Short mmCIF file of C-alpha atoms in Angstrom, two decimals:
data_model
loop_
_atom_site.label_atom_id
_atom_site.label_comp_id
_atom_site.label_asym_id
_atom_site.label_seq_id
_atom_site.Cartn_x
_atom_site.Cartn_y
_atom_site.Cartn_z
CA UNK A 1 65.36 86.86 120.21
CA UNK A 2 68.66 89.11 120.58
CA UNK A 3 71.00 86.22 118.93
CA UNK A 4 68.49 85.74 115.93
CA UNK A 5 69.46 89.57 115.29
CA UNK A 6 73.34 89.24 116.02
CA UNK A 7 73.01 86.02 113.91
CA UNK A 8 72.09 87.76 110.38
CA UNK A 9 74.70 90.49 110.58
CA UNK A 10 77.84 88.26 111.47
CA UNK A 11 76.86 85.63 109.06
CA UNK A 12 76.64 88.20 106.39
CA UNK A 13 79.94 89.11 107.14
CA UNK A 14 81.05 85.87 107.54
CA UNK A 15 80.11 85.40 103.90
CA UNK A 16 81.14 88.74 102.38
CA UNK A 17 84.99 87.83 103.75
CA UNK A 18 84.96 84.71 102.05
CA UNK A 19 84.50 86.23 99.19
CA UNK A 20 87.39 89.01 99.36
CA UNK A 21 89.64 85.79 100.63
CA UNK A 22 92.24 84.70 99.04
CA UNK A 23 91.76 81.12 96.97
CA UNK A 24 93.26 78.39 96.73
CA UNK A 25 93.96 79.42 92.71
CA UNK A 26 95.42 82.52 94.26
CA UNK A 27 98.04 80.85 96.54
CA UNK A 28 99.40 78.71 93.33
CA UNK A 29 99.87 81.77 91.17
CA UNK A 30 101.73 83.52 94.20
CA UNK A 31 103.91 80.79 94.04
CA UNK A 32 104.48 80.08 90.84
CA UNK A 33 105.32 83.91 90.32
CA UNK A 34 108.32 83.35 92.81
CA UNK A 35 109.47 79.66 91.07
CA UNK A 36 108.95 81.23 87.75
CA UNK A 37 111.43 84.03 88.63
CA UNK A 38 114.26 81.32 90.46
CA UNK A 39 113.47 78.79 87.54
CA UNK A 40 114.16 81.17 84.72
CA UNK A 41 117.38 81.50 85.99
CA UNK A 42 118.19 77.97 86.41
CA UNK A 43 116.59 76.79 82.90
CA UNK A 44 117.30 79.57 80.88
CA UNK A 45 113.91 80.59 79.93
CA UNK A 46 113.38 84.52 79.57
CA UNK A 47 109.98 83.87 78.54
CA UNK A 48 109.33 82.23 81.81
CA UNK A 49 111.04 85.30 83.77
CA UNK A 50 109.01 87.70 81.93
CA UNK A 51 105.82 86.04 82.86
CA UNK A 52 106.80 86.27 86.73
CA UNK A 53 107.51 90.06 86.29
CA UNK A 54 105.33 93.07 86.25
CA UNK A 55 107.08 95.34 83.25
CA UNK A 56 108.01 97.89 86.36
CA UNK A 57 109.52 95.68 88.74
CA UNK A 58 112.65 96.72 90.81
CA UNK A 59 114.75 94.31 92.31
CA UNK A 60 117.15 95.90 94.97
CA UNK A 61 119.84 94.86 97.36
CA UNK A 62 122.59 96.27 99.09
CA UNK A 63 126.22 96.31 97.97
CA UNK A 64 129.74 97.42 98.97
CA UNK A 65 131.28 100.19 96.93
CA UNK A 66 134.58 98.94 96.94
CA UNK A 67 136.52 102.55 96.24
CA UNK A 68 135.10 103.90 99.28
CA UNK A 69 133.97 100.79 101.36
CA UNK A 70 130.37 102.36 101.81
CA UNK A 71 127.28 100.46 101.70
CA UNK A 72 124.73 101.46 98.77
CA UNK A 73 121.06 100.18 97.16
CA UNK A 74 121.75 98.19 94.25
CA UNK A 75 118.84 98.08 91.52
CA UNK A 76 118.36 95.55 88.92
CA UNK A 77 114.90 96.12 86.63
CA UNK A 78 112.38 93.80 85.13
CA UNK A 79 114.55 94.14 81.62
CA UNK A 80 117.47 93.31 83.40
CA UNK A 81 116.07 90.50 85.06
CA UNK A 82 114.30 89.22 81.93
CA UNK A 83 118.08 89.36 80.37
CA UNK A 84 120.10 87.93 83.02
CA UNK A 85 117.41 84.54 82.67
CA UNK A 86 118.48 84.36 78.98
CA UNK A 87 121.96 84.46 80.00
CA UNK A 88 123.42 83.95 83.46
CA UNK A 89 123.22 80.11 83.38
CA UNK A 90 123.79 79.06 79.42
CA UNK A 91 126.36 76.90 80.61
CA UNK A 92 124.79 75.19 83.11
CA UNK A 93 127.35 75.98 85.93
CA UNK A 94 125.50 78.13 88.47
CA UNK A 95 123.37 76.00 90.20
CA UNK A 96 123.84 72.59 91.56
CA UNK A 97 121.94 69.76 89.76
CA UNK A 98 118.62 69.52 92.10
CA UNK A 99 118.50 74.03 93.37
CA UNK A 100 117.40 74.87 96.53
CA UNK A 101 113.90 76.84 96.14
CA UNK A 102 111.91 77.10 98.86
CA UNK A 103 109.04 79.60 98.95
CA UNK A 104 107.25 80.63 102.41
CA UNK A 105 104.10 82.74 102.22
CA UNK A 106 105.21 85.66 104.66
CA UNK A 107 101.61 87.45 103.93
CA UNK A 108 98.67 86.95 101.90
CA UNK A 109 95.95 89.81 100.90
CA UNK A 110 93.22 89.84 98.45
CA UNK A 111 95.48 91.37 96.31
CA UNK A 112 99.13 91.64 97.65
CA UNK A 113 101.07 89.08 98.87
CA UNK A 114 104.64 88.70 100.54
CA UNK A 115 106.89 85.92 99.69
CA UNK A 116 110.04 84.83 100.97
CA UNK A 117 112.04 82.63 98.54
CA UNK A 118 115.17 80.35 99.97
CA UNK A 119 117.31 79.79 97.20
CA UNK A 120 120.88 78.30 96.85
CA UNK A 121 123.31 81.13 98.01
CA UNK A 122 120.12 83.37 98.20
CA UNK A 123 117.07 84.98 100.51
CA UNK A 124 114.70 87.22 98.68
CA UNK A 125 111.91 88.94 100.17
CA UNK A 126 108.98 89.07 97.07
CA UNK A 127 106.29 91.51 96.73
CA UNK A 128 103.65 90.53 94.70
CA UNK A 129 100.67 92.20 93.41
CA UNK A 130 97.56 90.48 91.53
CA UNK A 131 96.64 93.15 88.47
CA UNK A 132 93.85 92.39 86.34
CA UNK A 133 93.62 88.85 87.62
CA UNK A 134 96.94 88.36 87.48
CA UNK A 135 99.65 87.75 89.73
CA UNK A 136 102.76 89.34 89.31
CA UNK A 137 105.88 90.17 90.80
CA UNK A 138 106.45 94.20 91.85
CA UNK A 139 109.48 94.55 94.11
CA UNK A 140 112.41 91.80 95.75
CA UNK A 141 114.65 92.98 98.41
CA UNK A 142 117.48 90.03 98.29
CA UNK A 143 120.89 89.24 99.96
CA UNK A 144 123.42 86.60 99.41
CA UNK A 145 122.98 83.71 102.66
CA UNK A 146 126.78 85.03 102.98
CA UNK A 147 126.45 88.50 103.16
CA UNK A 148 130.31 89.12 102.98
CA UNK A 149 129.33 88.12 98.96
CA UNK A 150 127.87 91.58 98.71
#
């Protein structure tokens, strides 16, 4: 009689976190968020950047400040970002011909998630944040593989 009683509560549960789980729909977007924002880079498409990007992003990393030789945050915005895809690779020189871009789901919410995307000469950690259905890209931490490039 007990277990019929534990039975209805945990199955309720049960049922209640399946619904606040994250989706199969949900993983794609995640992903495509992070090979939207290494893509754009590599095919020249702003458009495609922009759609990775929420409009207050903030890309940081660190950097060498080469007057003093201290170490300092660099930050790069979602403007930024959306200009260097329309730019940084117009000749089609900074990426080998088939790029490196690897993306490993670090953590998965209902409505954050944390990437990690292996590119050519780069590691960036990816927050991303689902807004009004959406999936979009809120803050990268990166560093060169060679960190001596900073």
């Amino acid at each position: 009689m007990r277990i019929k009683y534990l039975f209805t509560p945990v199955m309720f549960l049960a049922f209640i976190c399946s619904l606040l789980a994250q989706t199969k729909q949900d993983s794609v977007a995640i992903k495509q968020a992070a090979l939207d924002y290494i893509e754009s880079q590599h095919q020249v498409k702003p458009e495609q950047m922009e759609r990775a990007l929420h409009p207050r992003m903030v890309k940081r990393t660190f950097w060498k400040d080469k007057a003093t030789g201290k170490d300092y945050l660099r930050e790069t915005t979602s403007e930024s970002m959306i200009l260097l895809a329309e730019s940084y690779n117009k000749n089609g020189d900074k990426f080998p011909a088939n790029p490196k871009k690897e993306v490993k789901f670090l953590d998965v919410s209902v409505r954050t998630a944390s990437v990690k995307l292996i590119a050519d000469e780069w590691i960036d950690y990816i927050h991303v944040v689902k807004l009004n259905g959406v999936w979009k890209i809120a803050n990268v931490l990166w560093q060169y593989n060679d960190v001596n490039q900073h």
